[in-house]
Amino acid sequence: MTDQQRVRGGDGRYLRTLEGAERQARAAELRSQGLSYRKIAAAMADEGSASALYNVKTAFDDVRTAMAAVVQESAEAAVQFELDRLDAELVRLNSLYGEVEAAMGREHATVSQGKVVTTDDGATVPDDEFLLKCVDRLTRIDEQRRRNGESRRRLLGLDQPAKSQVSGGLTYEVVGIDPETLR
């Protein structure tokens, strides 16, 4: 397939075709068998996987493109694995948060030396220390959820600085010198 027959995408790069992907996979397979790029080019032309114009450079490019595609697929799988792990962690943190809130809603009596502390009229003294520990735990869970969100944003590339293009000209002005004397 010549460059004139190939279709370009919106970014100006050539779009991968099924025929091209199969050719690249075959070239990579031959390379994994230890063949040189010269032998790959000859084998591809002989078996009809490529045109007679297929050469060493094209074989090299095909193997490189096939390897990049494998790396890209592996990277996408790794990102998806990490996102799934973060999702599971977030579910666990939300569950813990609900359990702590439920514990805060129950009454907790102050215990001293193994006995429940009561007021003179027999009412139990609420345990403020338990409530403060619950608030501390909720704060730590919130911090973990925040870190989870940061990890997710970094993984997805959402924290990248915005790209901007600067165009225009630059004008220099020399101060203290009369431009007419320079002519």
CSV table of C-alpha atoms in Angstrom, one decimal:
chain,number,residue,atom,x,y,z
A,1,MET,CA,0.0,0.0,0.0
A,2,THR,CA,1.5,3.3,-1.0
A,3,ASP,CA,1.4,6.5,1.1
A,4,GLN,CA,-1.2,7.9,-1.3
A,5,GLN,CA,-3.6,5.0,-0.6
A,6,ARG,CA,-3.2,5.3,3.2
A,7,VAL,CA,-5.7,7.3,5.1
A,8,ARG,CA,-4.7,10.0,7.7
A,9,GLY,CA,-6.5,10.8,10.9
A,10,GLY,CA,-7.4,14.2,12.2
A,11,ASP,CA,-4.0,14.6,13.8
A,12,GLY,CA,-2.2,14.0,10.5
A,13,ARG,CA,-1.0,10.5,11.4
A,14,TYR,CA,-1.7,7.5,9.3
A,15,LEU,CA,-4.6,5.4,10.6
A,16,ARG,CA,-3.9,1.7,11.3
A,17,THR,CA,-5.7,-0.7,9.1
A,18,LEU,CA,-6.5,-4.4,9.7
A,19,GLU,CA,-4.1,-5.4,6.9
A,20,GLY,CA,-1.3,-3.2,8.3
A,21,ALA,CA,-1.9,-4.6,11.8
A,22,GLU,CA,-1.7,-8.2,10.6
A,23,ARG,CA,1.5,-7.4,8.6
A,24,GLN,CA,3.0,-5.8,11.7
A,25,ALA,CA,2.1,-8.7,13.8
A,26,ARG,CA,3.6,-11.2,11.3
A,27,ALA,CA,6.8,-9.1,11.2
A,28,ALA,CA,7.0,-9.1,15.0
A,29,GLU,CA,6.4,-12.8,15.1
A,30,LEU,CA,9.3,-13.4,12.6
A,31,ARG,CA,11.5,-11.1,14.6
A,32,SER,CA,10.7,-13.1,17.8
A,33,GLN,CA,11.9,-16.2,16.0
A,34,GLY,CA,15.3,-14.5,15.6
A,35,LEU,CA,15.2,-13.5,12.0
A,36,SER,CA,17.1,-10.4,10.9
A,37,TYR,CA,15.1,-7.5,9.4
A,38,ARG,CA,16.6,-8.3,6.0
A,39,LYS,CA,15.3,-11.9,6.3
A,40,ILE,CA,11.9,-10.6,7.6
A,41,ALA,CA,11.6,-8.4,4.5
A,42,ALA,CA,12.4,-11.3,2.2
A,43,ALA,CA,10.1,-13.8,4.0
A,44,MET,CA,7.2,-11.3,4.0
A,45,ALA,CA,7.6,-10.6,0.3
A,46,ASP,CA,8.0,-14.4,-0.5
A,47,GLU,CA,4.9,-15.5,1.5
A,48,GLY,CA,2.7,-12.7,0.2
A,49,SER,CA,2.2,-11.0,3.5
A,50,ALA,CA,3.6,-7.8,2.0
A,51,SER,CA,4.2,-6.3,-1.4
A,52,ALA,CA,7.4,-6.8,-3.4
A,53,LEU,CA,8.4,-3.3,-2.3
A,54,TYR,CA,8.6,-4.4,1.3
A,55,ASN,CA,12.2,-3.6,2.5
A,56,VAL,CA,14.4,-3.7,5.6
A,57,LYS,CA,13.3,-0.3,6.8
A,58,THR,CA,9.6,-1.2,6.5
A,59,ALA,CA,10.2,-4.5,8.4
A,60,PHE,CA,12.0,-2.5,11.2
A,61,ASP,CA,9.1,0.0,11.3
A,62,ASP,CA,6.5,-2.8,11.4
A,63,VAL,CA,8.2,-4.6,14.3
A,64,ARG,CA,8.6,-1.3,16.2
A,65,THR,CA,4.9,-0.4,15.6
A,66,ALA,CA,3.8,-3.8,16.8
A,67,MET,CA,5.9,-3.6,19.9
A,68,ALA,CA,4.6,-0.1,20.7
A,69,ALA,CA,1.0,-1.4,20.3
A,70,VAL,CA,1.7,-4.2,22.8
A,71,VAL,CA,3.3,-1.8,25.3
A,72,GLN,CA,0.2,0.5,24.9
A,73,GLU,CA,-2.2,-2.4,25.5
A,74,SER,CA,-0.2,-3.5,28.5
A,75,ALA,CA,-0.1,0.1,29.9
A,76,GLU,CA,-3.9,0.4,29.4
A,77,ALA,CA,-4.4,-2.9,31.3
A,78,ALA,CA,-2.2,-1.7,34.1
A,79,VAL,CA,-4.1,1.6,34.4
A,80,GLN,CA,-7.4,-0.3,34.5
A,81,PHE,CA,-6.0,-2.6,37.2
A,82,GLU,CA,-5.0,0.4,39.3
A,83,LEU,CA,-8.4,2.1,38.8
A,84,ASP,CA,-10.2,-1.1,39.8
A,85,ARG,CA,-7.9,-1.3,42.9
A,86,LEU,CA,-8.7,2.3,43.8
A,87,ASP,CA,-12.5,1.6,43.3
A,88,ALA,CA,-12.3,-1.3,45.7
A,89,GLU,CA,-10.4,0.8,48.2
A,90,LEU,CA,-13.0,3.6,48.0
A,91,VAL,CA,-15.9,1.1,48.6
A,92,ARG,CA,-14.0,-0.2,51.7
A,93,LEU,CA,-13.4,3.4,53.0
A,94,ASN,CA,-17.1,4.4,52.4
A,95,SER,CA,-18.2,1.2,54.3
A,96,LEU,CA,-15.8,2.1,57.2
A,97,TYR,CA,-17.1,5.6,57.3
A,98,GLY,CA,-20.7,4.4,57.6
A,99,GLU,CA,-19.7,2.0,60.4
A,100,VAL,CA,-18.0,4.8,62.4
A,101,GLU,CA,-21.0,7.1,61.9
A,102,ALA,CA,-23.3,4.3,63.2
A,103,ALA,CA,-21.0,3.8,66.2
A,104,MET,CA,-21.2,7.5,66.9
A,105,GLY,CA,-25.0,7.3,67.0
A,106,ARG,CA,-25.1,4.7,69.8
A,107,GLU,CA,-24.7,5.7,73.4
A,108,HIS,CA,-21.4,5.0,75.1
A,109,ALA,CA,-21.0,5.3,78.8
A,110,THR,CA,-17.9,6.3,80.6
A,111,VAL,CA,-16.2,3.4,82.4
A,112,SER,CA,-13.7,4.0,85.1
A,113,GLN,CA,-11.9,1.1,86.9
A,114,GLY,CA,-14.2,-1.4,85.4
A,115,LYS,CA,-17.4,0.4,86.5
A,116,VAL,CA,-19.9,2.5,84.6
A,117,VAL,CA,-19.7,6.1,85.8
A,118,THR,CA,-23.1,7.6,86.8
A,119,THR,CA,-24.3,11.0,88.1
A,120,ASP,CA,-25.9,11.4,91.5
A,121,ASP,CA,-29.3,10.9,90.0
A,122,GLY,CA,-28.2,7.5,88.4
A,123,ALA,CA,-27.8,8.7,84.8
A,124,THR,CA,-24.8,7.4,83.0
A,125,VAL,CA,-22.1,9.8,82.0
A,126,PRO,CA,-21.6,9.8,78.2
A,127,ASP,CA,-18.1,8.9,77.0
A,128,ASP,CA,-16.8,12.0,75.1
A,129,GLU,CA,-13.4,10.3,74.5
A,130,PHE,CA,-15.1,7.7,72.3
A,131,LEU,CA,-16.8,10.4,70.3
A,132,LEU,CA,-13.5,12.3,69.8
A,133,LYS,CA,-11.8,9.0,68.6
A,134,CYS,CA,-14.7,8.5,66.1
A,135,VAL,CA,-14.2,12.1,64.8
A,136,ASP,CA,-10.5,11.4,64.5
A,137,ARG,CA,-11.2,8.2,62.6
A,138,LEU,CA,-13.6,9.9,60.3
A,139,THR,CA,-11.0,12.6,59.5
A,140,ARG,CA,-8.4,9.9,58.7
A,141,ILE,CA,-10.9,8.1,56.4
A,142,ASP,CA,-11.6,11.4,54.6
A,143,GLU,CA,-7.9,11.9,54.2
A,144,GLN,CA,-7.6,8.4,52.6
A,145,ARG,CA,-10.5,9.2,50.3
A,146,ARG,CA,-8.8,12.4,49.2
A,147,ARG,CA,-5.5,10.6,48.5
A,148,ASN,CA,-7.6,8.0,46.5
A,149,GLY,CA,-9.0,10.8,44.4
A,150,GLU,CA,-5.5,12.3,43.8
A,151,SER,CA,-4.2,8.9,42.7
A,152,ARG,CA,-7.1,8.6,40.3
A,153,ARG,CA,-6.5,12.0,38.8
A,154,ARG,CA,-2.8,11.4,38.4
A,155,LEU,CA,-3.5,8.0,36.7
A,156,LEU,CA,-6.0,9.5,34.3
A,157,GLY,CA,-3.7,12.5,33.6
A,158,LEU,CA,-6.3,15.1,34.8
A,159,ASP,CA,-3.7,17.1,36.8
A,160,GLN,CA,-1.6,17.8,33.8
A,161,PRO,CA,-1.0,21.5,33.1
A,162,ALA,CA,-3.2,22.9,30.3
A,163,LYS,CA,-1.4,23.2,27.0
A,164,SER,CA,-1.4,26.6,25.5
A,165,GLN,CA,-0.1,28.1,22.3
A,166,VAL,CA,1.5,31.5,22.3
A,167,SER,CA,1.7,33.4,19.1
A,168,GLY,CA,2.6,36.9,18.1
A,169,GLY,CA,5.7,38.9,17.7
A,170,LEU,CA,8.2,40.5,19.8
A,171,THR,CA,9.3,44.2,19.5
A,172,TYR,CA,12.6,45.5,21.0
A,173,GLU,CA,13.0,49.1,22.0
A,174,VAL,CA,16.4,50.5,22.7
A,175,VAL,CA,16.2,53.2,25.3
A,176,GLY,CA,18.6,56.1,25.3
A,177,ILE,CA,19.6,55.9,21.6
A,178,ASP,CA,18.0,57.9,18.9
A,179,PRO,CA,16.9,55.4,16.1
A,180,GLU,CA,17.7,58.1,13.5
A,181,THR,CA,21.4,58.0,14.3
A,182,LEU,CA,21.5,54.3,13.6
A,183,ARG,CA,20.5,54.7,10.0
